């Protein structure tokens, strides 16, 4: 299955978004969001809280602006997707947190890949 992967940089994470022609990403982002990154941030925080993965106190998120770490997060998402190809055509989100205390970090400073 061919997927279109778009990466969104949040201050505390990298999100890989796979979307399809049948369900483009703009259809699920609320109209009141300022931009795509704001909508993705809102979706990710809500998803993690709803499924009790993590409650995110947004004031305690640590910004990370390390471009090398962001590039490694993108490669990590690419490797994950290569081994776990999405079957359905719904939008999928892949989250890798950057040096955050709310999730277990691996030795490289990145969280595991969370698929949503």
N, CA, C and O atoms as a GROMACS GRO file, in nm:
protein
  464
    1UNK      N    1   0.084  -0.119   0.000
    1UNK     CA    2   0.000   0.000   0.000
    1UNK      C    3   0.088   0.124   0.000
    1UNK      O    4   0.181   0.134   0.080
    2UNK      N    5   0.061   0.217  -0.086
    2UNK     CA    6   0.138   0.341  -0.095
    2UNK      C    7   0.079   0.442   0.004
    2UNK      O    8  -0.041   0.467   0.004
    3UNK      N    9   0.166   0.497   0.086
    3UNK     CA   10   0.120   0.598   0.182
    3UNK      C   11   0.195   0.728   0.160
    3UNK      O   12   0.311   0.728   0.121
    4UNK      N   13   0.127   0.835   0.186
    4UNK     CA   14   0.185   0.968   0.178
    4UNK      C   15   0.218   1.009   0.322
    4UNK      O   16   0.128   1.032   0.401
    5UNK      N   17   0.345   1.019   0.355
    5UNK     CA   18   0.387   1.052   0.491
    5UNK      C   19   0.427   1.198   0.497
    5UNK      O   20   0.511   1.245   0.420
    6UNK      N   21   0.366   1.268   0.590
    6UNK     CA   22   0.398   1.408   0.616
    6UNK      C   23   0.447   1.416   0.759
    6UNK      O   24   0.388   1.355   0.848
    7UNK      N   25   0.554   1.490   0.783
    7UNK     CA   26   0.606   1.505   0.919
    7UNK      C   27   0.570   1.642   0.973
    7UNK      O   28   0.586   1.744   0.906
    8UNK      N   29   0.522   1.641   1.095
    8UNK     CA   30   0.488   1.765   1.166
    8UNK      C   31   0.580   1.774   1.287
    8UNK      O   32   0.584   1.681   1.368
    9UNK      N   33   0.653   1.883   1.300
    9UNK     CA   34   0.738   1.905   1.416
    9UNK      C   35   0.661   1.981   1.522
    9UNK      O   36   0.619   2.095   1.501
   10UNK      N   37   0.642   1.918   1.637
   10UNK     CA   38   0.592   1.987   1.754
   10UNK      C   39   0.714   2.023   1.837
   10UNK      O   40   0.822   1.970   1.812
   11UNK      N   41   0.700   2.111   1.932
   11UNK     CA   42   0.818   2.151   2.011
   11UNK      C   43   0.871   2.035   2.094
   11UNK      O   44   0.988   2.037   2.135
   12UNK      N   45   0.789   1.934   2.120
   12UNK     CA   46   0.826   1.825   2.210
   12UNK      C   47   0.822   1.687   2.143
   12UNK      O   48   0.850   1.587   2.208
   13UNK      N   49   0.787   1.682   2.015
   13UNK     CA   50   0.773   1.553   1.948
   13UNK      C   51   0.778   1.571   1.796
   13UNK      O   52   0.765   1.682   1.743
   14UNK      N   53   0.796   1.459   1.729
   14UNK     CA   54   0.782   1.452   1.583
   14UNK      C   55   0.664   1.359   1.556
   14UNK      O   56   0.656   1.250   1.612
   15UNK      N   57   0.575   1.403   1.469
   15UNK     CA   58   0.459   1.323   1.433
   15UNK      C   59   0.465   1.293   1.284
   15UNK      O   60   0.474   1.384   1.202
   16UNK      N   61   0.459   1.166   1.250
   16UNK     CA   62   0.449   1.124   1.111
   16UNK      C   63   0.302   1.098   1.083
   16UNK      O   64   0.236   1.026   1.157
   17UNK      N   65   0.252   1.156   0.978
   17UNK     CA   66   0.111   1.142   0.943
   17UNK      C   67   0.100   1.072   0.808
   17UNK      O   68   0.154   1.121   0.708
   18UNK      N   69   0.033   0.959   0.806
   18UNK     CA   70   0.002   0.889   0.681
   18UNK      C   71  -0.142   0.920   0.649
   18UNK      O   72  -0.232   0.894   0.729
   19UNK      N   73  -0.163   0.975   0.533
   19UNK     CA   74  -0.300   1.004   0.492
   19UNK      C   75  -0.326   0.942   0.357
   19UNK      O   76  -0.233   0.904   0.286
   20UNK      N   77  -0.451   0.932   0.323
   20UNK     CA   78  -0.489   0.875   0.195
   20UNK      C   79  -0.572   0.974   0.117
   20UNK      O   80  -0.617   1.075   0.171
   21UNK      N   81  -0.592   0.945  -0.011
   21UNK     CA   82  -0.677   1.032  -0.091
   21UNK      C   83  -0.821   1.027  -0.044
   21UNK      O   84  -0.894   1.126  -0.053
   22UNK      N   85  -0.862   0.910   0.007
   22UNK     CA   86  -1.001   0.894   0.051
   22UNK      C   87  -1.032   0.975   0.176
   22UNK      O   88  -1.145   1.022   0.194
   23UNK      N   89  -0.932   0.994   0.263
   23UNK     CA   90  -0.954   1.067   0.388
   23UNK      C   91  -0.836   1.160   0.412
   23UNK      O   92  -0.748   1.128   0.492
   24UNK      N   93  -0.833   1.276   0.346
   24UNK     CA   94  -0.722   1.368   0.367
   24UNK      C   95  -0.722   1.425   0.509
   24UNK      O   96  -0.826   1.435   0.574
   25UNK      N   97  -0.605   1.461   0.553
   25UNK     CA   98  -0.587   1.508   0.689
   25UNK      C   99  -0.671   1.631   0.722
   25UNK      O  100  -0.722   1.642   0.833
   26UNK      N  101  -0.686   1.723   0.628
   26UNK     CA  102  -0.759   1.846   0.656
   26UNK      C  103  -0.905   1.820   0.695
   26UNK      O  104  -0.968   1.907   0.755
   27UNK      N  105  -0.958   1.702   0.663
   27UNK     CA  106  -1.097   1.670   0.698
   27UNK      C  107  -1.115   1.642   0.847
   27UNK      O  108  -1.225   1.656   0.900
   28UNK      N  109  -1.008   1.602   0.916
   28UNK     CA  110  -1.023   1.569   1.057
   28UNK      C  111  -0.969   1.676   1.151
   28UNK      O  112  -0.984   1.665   1.273
   29UNK      N  113  -0.906   1.780   1.097
   29UNK     CA  114  -0.853   1.889   1.180
   29UNK      C  115  -0.966   1.990   1.203
   29UNK      O  116  -1.026   2.037   1.106
   30UNK      N  117  -0.993   2.024   1.329
   30UNK     CA  118  -1.101   2.120   1.356
   30UNK      C  119  -1.074   2.255   1.289
   30UNK      O  120  -0.960   2.299   1.279
   31UNK      N  121  -1.179   2.320   1.246
   31UNK     CA  122  -1.168   2.448   1.176
   31UNK      C  123  -1.110   2.558   1.264
   31UNK      O  124  -1.050   2.653   1.213
   32UNK      N  125  -1.126   2.548   1.396
   32UNK     CA  126  -1.080   2.653   1.487
   32UNK      C  127  -0.928   2.648   1.511
   32UNK      O  128  -0.873   2.740   1.572
   33UNK      N  129  -0.860   2.543   1.465
   33UNK     CA  130  -0.715   2.534   1.484
   33UNK      C  131  -0.645   2.637   1.396
   33UNK      O  132  -0.685   2.660   1.282
   34UNK      N  133  -0.540   2.697   1.451
   34UNK     CA  134  -0.467   2.802   1.381
   34UNK      C  135  -0.395   2.750   1.257
   34UNK      O  136  -0.394   2.817   1.153
   35UNK      N  137  -0.336   2.632   1.268
   35UNK     CA  138  -0.265   2.573   1.156
   35UNK      C  139  -0.260   2.421   1.175
   35UNK      O  140  -0.314   2.370   1.273
   36UNK      N  141  -0.198   2.352   1.083
   36UNK     CA  142  -0.193   2.205   1.086
   36UNK      C  143  -0.122   2.155   1.212
   36UNK      O  144  -0.168   2.060   1.275
   37UNK      N  145  -0.010   2.217   1.249
   37UNK     CA  146   0.065   2.173   1.368
   37UNK      C  147  -0.020   2.190   1.494
   37UNK      O  148  -0.015   2.105   1.582
   38UNK      N  149  -0.096   2.298   1.503
   38UNK     CA  150  -0.184   2.321   1.618
   38UNK      C  151  -0.292   2.212   1.624
   38UNK      O  152  -0.323   2.160   1.732
   39UNK      N  153  -0.348   2.178   1.510
   39UNK     CA  154  -0.450   2.072   1.505
   39UNK      C  155  -0.393   1.936   1.542
   39UNK      O  156  -0.457   1.860   1.614
   40UNK      N  157  -0.273   1.905   1.493
   40UNK     CA  158  -0.208   1.778   1.526
   40UNK      C  159  -0.177   1.773   1.675
   40UNK      O  160  -0.199   1.670   1.739
   41UNK      N  161  -0.125   1.883   1.730
   41UNK     CA  162  -0.095   1.889   1.874
   41UNK      C  163  -0.222   1.861   1.955
   41UNK      O  164  -0.219   1.781   2.048
   42UNK      N  165  -0.331   1.925   1.920
   42UNK     CA  166  -0.458   1.906   1.989
   42UNK      C  167  -0.504   1.759   1.980
   42UNK      O  168  -0.547   1.702   2.080
   43UNK      N  169  -0.493   1.700   1.862
   43UNK     CA  170  -0.534   1.562   1.841
   43UNK      C  171  -0.449   1.467   1.925
   43UNK      O  172  -0.502   1.379   1.992
   44UNK      N  173  -0.317   1.484   1.920
   44UNK     CA  174  -0.224   1.394   1.991
   44UNK      C  175  -0.246   1.400   2.141
   44UNK      O  176  -0.256   1.296   2.206
   45UNK      N  177  -0.254   1.520   2.198
   45UNK     CA  178  -0.273   1.536   2.342
   45UNK      C  179  -0.407   1.472   2.384
   45UNK      O  180  -0.413   1.403   2.486
   46UNK      N  181  -0.512   1.496   2.307
   46UNK     CA  182  -0.641   1.438   2.338
   46UNK      C  183  -0.641   1.286   2.327
   46UNK      O  184  -0.700   1.218   2.411
   47UNK      N  185  -0.576   1.232   2.227
   47UNK     CA  186  -0.568   1.088   2.208
   47UNK      C  187  -0.496   1.022   2.325
   47UNK      O  188  -0.545   0.923   2.380
   48UNK      N  189  -0.382   1.076   2.363
   48UNK     CA  190  -0.305   1.017   2.473
   48UNK      C  191  -0.384   1.019   2.604
   48UNK      O  192  -0.378   0.923   2.681
   49UNK      N  193  -0.456   1.127   2.629
   49UNK     CA  194  -0.536   1.136   2.752
   49UNK      C  195  -0.656   1.042   2.744
   49UNK      O  196  -0.687   0.974   2.842
   50UNK      N  197  -0.725   1.037   2.630
   50UNK     CA  198  -0.845   0.954   2.617
   50UNK      C  199  -0.813   0.807   2.639
   50UNK      O  200  -0.887   0.737   2.707
   51UNK      N  201  -0.703   0.760   2.581
   51UNK     CA  202  -0.667   0.618   2.593
   51UNK      C  203  -0.578   0.590   2.715
   51UNK      O  204  -0.525   0.480   2.728
   52UNK      N  205  -0.563   0.687   2.802
   52UNK     CA  206  -0.487   0.671   2.927
   52UNK      C  207  -0.342   0.628   2.902
   52UNK      O  208  -0.283   0.557   2.984
   53UNK      N  209  -0.288   0.671   2.790
   53UNK     CA  210  -0.147   0.646   2.762
   53UNK      C  211  -0.064   0.739   2.849
   53UNK      O  212   0.033   0.698   2.913
   54UNK      N  213  -0.103   0.866   2.850
   54UNK     CA  214  -0.033   0.966   2.931
   54UNK      C  215  -0.124   1.088   2.943
   54UNK      O  216  -0.192   1.127   2.848
   55UNK      N  217  -0.124   1.146   3.061
   55UNK     CA  218  -0.189   1.276   3.077
   55UNK      C  219  -0.080   1.380   3.061
   55UNK      O  220   0.019   1.379   3.134
   56UNK      N  221  -0.098   1.469   2.966
   56UNK     CA  222   0.007   1.565   2.935
   56UNK      C  223  -0.028   1.701   2.994
   56UNK      O  224  -0.124   1.766   2.952
   57UNK      N  225   0.050   1.742   3.091
   57UNK     CA  226   0.042   1.877   3.143
   57UNK      C  227   0.128   1.961   3.049
   57UNK      O  228   0.251   1.962   3.058
   58UNK      N  229   0.062   2.031   2.959
   58UNK     CA  230   0.133   2.099   2.852
   58UNK      C  231   0.236   2.201   2.903
   58UNK      O  232   0.332   2.231   2.833
   59UNK      N  233   0.216   2.253   3.023
   59UNK     CA  234   0.313   2.349   3.077
   59UNK      C  235   0.444   2.281   3.116
   59UNK      O  236   0.544   2.349   3.137
   60UNK      N  237   0.444   2.147   3.128
   60UNK     CA  238   0.564   2.076   3.169
   60UNK      C  239   0.636   2.007   3.054
   60UNK      O  240   0.736   1.938   3.074
   61UNK      N  241   0.586   2.026   2.933
   61UNK     CA  242   0.655   1.968   2.818
   61UNK      C  243   0.784   2.045   2.793
   61UNK      O  244   0.788   2.168   2.798
   62UNK      N  245   0.888   1.971   2.767
   62UNK     CA  246   1.020   2.031   2.744
   62UNK      C  247   1.042   2.051   2.595
   62UNK      O  248   1.044   1.954   2.519
   63UNK      N  249   1.059   2.176   2.550
   63UNK     CA  250   1.086   2.196   2.408
   63UNK      C  251   1.222   2.138   2.371
   63UNK      O  252   1.318   2.146   2.448
   64UNK      N  253   1.228   2.081   2.254
   64UNK     CA  254   1.353   2.025   2.203
   64UNK      C  255   1.370   2.074   2.060
   64UNK      O  256   1.284   2.049   1.975
   65UNK      N  257   1.477   2.144   2.034
   65UNK     CA  258   1.500   2.202   1.901
   65UNK      C  259   1.624   2.142   1.835
   65UNK      O  260   1.687   2.206   1.751
   66UNK      N  261   1.659   2.020   1.873
   66UNK     CA  262   1.775   1.951   1.819
   66UNK      C  263   1.737   1.889   1.684
   66UNK      O  264   1.665   1.789   1.679
   67UNK      N  265   1.784   1.948   1.576
   67UNK     CA  266   1.749   1.901   1.441
   67UNK      C  267   1.798   1.759   1.414
   67UNK      O  268   1.732   1.684   1.343
   68UNK      N  269   1.912   1.722   1.471
   68UNK     CA  270   1.963   1.585   1.453
   68UNK      C  271   1.870   1.485   1.520
   68UNK      O  272   1.845   1.377   1.466
   69UNK      N  273   1.820   1.519   1.637
   69UNK     CA  274   1.728   1.430   1.708
   69UNK      C  275   1.596   1.419   1.631
   69UNK      O  276   1.537   1.311   1.625
   70UNK      N  277   1.550   1.528   1.575
   70UNK     CA  278   1.428   1.526   1.493
   70UNK      C  279   1.446   1.437   1.370
   70UNK      O  280   1.356   1.362   1.334
   71UNK      N  281   1.561   1.447   1.306
   71UNK     CA  282   1.588   1.363   1.189
   71UNK      C  283   1.592   1.215   1.228
   71UNK      O  284   1.542   1.130   1.155
   72UNK      N  285   1.652   1.186   1.342
   72UNK     CA  286   1.654   1.047   1.389
   72UNK      C  287   1.514   0.998   1.422
   72UNK      O  288   1.482   0.882   1.398
   73UNK      N  289   1.428   1.085   1.475
   73UNK     CA  290   1.289   1.048   1.503
   73UNK      C  291   1.216   1.016   1.372
   73UNK      O  292   1.138   0.921   1.367
   74UNK      N  293   1.240   1.094   1.268
   74UNK     CA  294   1.179   1.066   1.137
   74UNK      C  295   1.223   0.930   1.083
   74UNK      O  296   1.142   0.854   1.031
   75UNK      N  297   1.354   0.901   1.095
   75UNK     CA  298   1.404   0.771   1.049
   75UNK      C  299   1.343   0.658   1.130
   75UNK      O  300   1.312   0.552   1.076
   76UNK      N  301   1.325   0.680   1.260
   76UNK     CA  302   1.265   0.579   1.346
   76UNK      C  303   1.120   0.551   1.304
   76UNK      O  304   1.077   0.436   1.302
   77UNK      N  305   1.046   0.656   1.270
   77UNK     CA  306   0.909   0.640   1.223
   77UNK      C  307   0.909   0.566   1.089
   77UNK      O  308   0.827   0.476   1.069
   78UNK      N  309   1.000   0.602   0.999
   78UNK     CA  310   1.009   0.534   0.869
   78UNK      C  311   1.035   0.384   0.887
   78UNK      O  312   0.973   0.302   0.819
   79UNK      N  313   1.127   0.348   0.977
   79UNK     CA  314   1.156   0.207   1.002
   79UNK      C  315   1.034   0.136   1.059
   79UNK      O  316   1.004   0.023   1.022
   80UNK      N  317   0.963   0.203   1.149
   80UNK     CA  318   0.844   0.144   1.209
   80UNK      C  319   0.737   0.119   1.102
   80UNK      O  320   0.678   0.010   1.097
   81UNK      N  321   0.712   0.217   1.017
   81UNK     CA  322   0.610   0.203   0.913
   81UNK      C  323   0.649   0.093   0.814
   81UNK      O  324   0.562   0.018   0.768
   82UNK      N  325   0.778   0.082   0.782
   82UNK     CA  326   0.823  -0.023   0.690
   82UNK      C  327   0.792  -0.162   0.744
   82UNK      O  328   0.763  -0.254   0.667
   83UNK      N  329   0.796  -0.177   0.874
   83UNK     CA  330   0.767  -0.306   0.936
   83UNK      C  331   0.623  -0.325   0.977
   83UNK      O  332   0.583  -0.437   1.011
   84UNK      N  333   0.544  -0.220   0.974
   84UNK     CA  334   0.403  -0.225   1.016
   84UNK      C  335   0.318  -0.146   0.918
   84UNK      O  336   0.261  -0.043   0.954
   85UNK      N  337   0.310  -0.193   0.795
   85UNK     CA  338   0.236  -0.120   0.692
   85UNK      C  339   0.088  -0.106   0.730
   85UNK      O  340   0.024  -0.204   0.768
   86UNK      N  341   0.034   0.017   0.719
   86UNK     CA  342  -0.109   0.035   0.747
   86UNK      C  343  -0.193  -0.035   0.640
   86UNK      O  344  -0.160  -0.033   0.522
   87UNK      N  345  -0.302  -0.098   0.685
   87UNK     CA  346  -0.388  -0.171   0.594
   87UNK      C  347  -0.505  -0.083   0.549
   87UNK      O  348  -0.542  -0.085   0.432
   88UNK      N  349  -0.560  -0.008   0.642
   88UNK     CA  350  -0.676   0.075   0.611
   88UNK      C  351  -0.633   0.208   0.553
   88UNK      O  352  -0.516   0.247   0.564
   89UNK      N  353  -0.727   0.277   0.493
   89UNK     CA  354  -0.696   0.405   0.430
   89UNK      C  355  -0.725   0.524   0.519
   89UNK      O  356  -0.729   0.638   0.472
   90UNK      N  357  -0.747   0.500   0.646
   90UNK     CA  358  -0.772   0.609   0.739
   90UNK      C  359  -0.641   0.681   0.769
   90UNK      O  360  -0.534   0.620   0.757
   91UNK      N  361  -0.645   0.808   0.807
   91UNK     CA  362  -0.520   0.874   0.849
   91UNK      C  363  -0.461   0.803   0.971
   91UNK      O  364  -0.534   0.762   1.061
   92UNK      N  365  -0.332   0.790   0.973
   92UNK     CA  366  -0.261   0.730   1.086
   92UNK      C  367  -0.156   0.829   1.134
   92UNK      O  368  -0.094   0.901   1.055
   93UNK      N  369  -0.138   0.830   1.265
   93UNK     CA  370  -0.040   0.919   1.327
   93UNK      C  371   0.064   0.832   1.396
   93UNK      O  372   0.030   0.735   1.464
   94UNK      N  373   0.189   0.868   1.379
   94UNK     CA  374   0.300   0.800   1.445
   94UNK      C  375   0.374   0.905   1.526
   94UNK      O  376   0.425   1.002   1.471
   95UNK      N  377   0.381   0.885   1.656
   95UNK     CA  378   0.438   0.984   1.748
   95UNK      C  379   0.568   0.933   1.806
   95UNK      O  380   0.575   0.820   1.854
   96UNK      N  381   0.671   1.017   1.802
   96UNK     CA  382   0.796   0.993   1.874
   96UNK      C  383   0.823   1.116   1.958
   96UNK      O  384   0.839   1.227   1.905
   97UNK      N  385   0.829   1.097   2.090
   97UNK     CA  386   0.855   1.209   2.180
   97UNK      C  387   1.005   1.232   2.192
   97UNK      O  388   1.085   1.138   2.186
   98UNK      N  389   1.043   1.358   2.208
   98UNK     CA  390   1.183   1.398   2.214
   98UNK      C  391   1.219   1.439   2.357
   98UNK      O  392   1.176   1.544   2.404
   99UNK      N  393   1.295   1.356   2.425
   99UNK     CA  394   1.346   1.387   2.560
   99UNK      C  395   1.238   1.436   2.656
   99UNK      O  396   1.255   1.539   2.722
  100UNK      N  397   1.127   1.362   2.663
  100UNK     CA  398   1.018   1.399   2.753
  100UNK      C  399   1.013   1.304   2.873
  100UNK      O  400   1.042   1.185   2.860
  101UNK      N  401   0.977   1.358   2.988
  101UNK     CA  402   0.971   1.278   3.110
  101UNK      C  403   0.839   1.203   3.124
  101UNK      O  404   0.824   1.124   3.217
  102UNK      N  405   0.743   1.226   3.035
  102UNK     CA  406   0.613   1.162   3.048
  102UNK      C  407   0.610   1.022   2.988
  102UNK      O  408   0.511   0.950   3.005
  103UNK      N  409   0.715   0.982   2.919
  103UNK     CA  410   0.720   0.850   2.858
  103UNK      C  411   0.860   0.793   2.874
  103UNK      O  412   0.957   0.868   2.882
  104UNK      N  413   0.870   0.661   2.880
  104UNK     CA  414   1.003   0.600   2.887
  104UNK      C  415   1.085   0.636   2.763
  104UNK      O  416   1.037   0.622   2.650
  105UNK      N  417   1.205   0.682   2.784
  105UNK     CA  418   1.294   0.719   2.674
  105UNK      C  419   1.396   0.608   2.653
  105UNK      O  420   1.441   0.544   2.748
  106UNK      N  421   1.430   0.587   2.528
  106UNK     CA  422   1.536   0.493   2.495
  106UNK      C  423   1.669   0.566   2.506
  106UNK      O  424   1.672   0.687   2.529
  107UNK      N  425   1.778   0.495   2.491
  107UNK     CA  426   1.911   0.554   2.511
  107UNK      C  427   1.940   0.668   2.413
  107UNK      O  428   2.027   0.751   2.440
  108UNK      N  429   1.870   0.672   2.300
  108UNK     CA  430   1.894   0.778   2.202
  108UNK      C  431   1.817   0.907   2.232
  108UNK      O  432   1.827   1.003   2.156
  109UNK      N  433   1.741   0.910   2.343
  109UNK     CA  434   1.665   1.030   2.378
  109UNK      C  435   1.527   1.037   2.315
  109UNK      O  436   1.458   1.139   2.326
  110UNK      N  437   1.487   0.930   2.249
  110UNK     CA  438   1.358   0.925   2.183
  110UNK      C  439   1.269   0.822   2.250
  110UNK      O  440   1.317   0.724   2.308
  111UNK      N  441   1.138   0.845   2.243
  111UNK     CA  442   1.045   0.744   2.292
  111UNK      C  443   1.030   0.635   2.186
  111UNK      O  444   1.083   0.648   2.075
  112UNK      N  445   0.959   0.532   2.219
  112UNK     CA  446   0.925   0.433   2.116
  112UNK      C  447   0.824   0.500   2.023
  112UNK      O  448   0.776   0.610   2.052
  113UNK      N  449   0.792   0.437   1.914
  113UNK     CA  450   0.695   0.491   1.820
  113UNK      C  451   0.555   0.452   1.870
  113UNK      O  452   0.526   0.335   1.892
  114UNK      N  453   0.470   0.553   1.887
  114UNK     CA  454   0.331   0.530   1.924
  114UNK      C  455   0.246   0.547   1.798
  114UNK      O  456   0.251   0.651   1.733
  115UNK      N  457   0.169   0.445   1.764
  115UNK     CA  458   0.081   0.454   1.647
  115UNK      C  459  -0.059   0.487   1.694
  115UNK      O  460  -0.110   0.427   1.788
  116UNK      N  461  -0.120   0.583   1.628
  116UNK     CA  462  -0.256   0.626   1.665
  116UNK      C  463  -0.346   0.619   1.545
  116UNK      O  464  -0.464   0.651   1.555
   0.00000   0.00000   0.00000
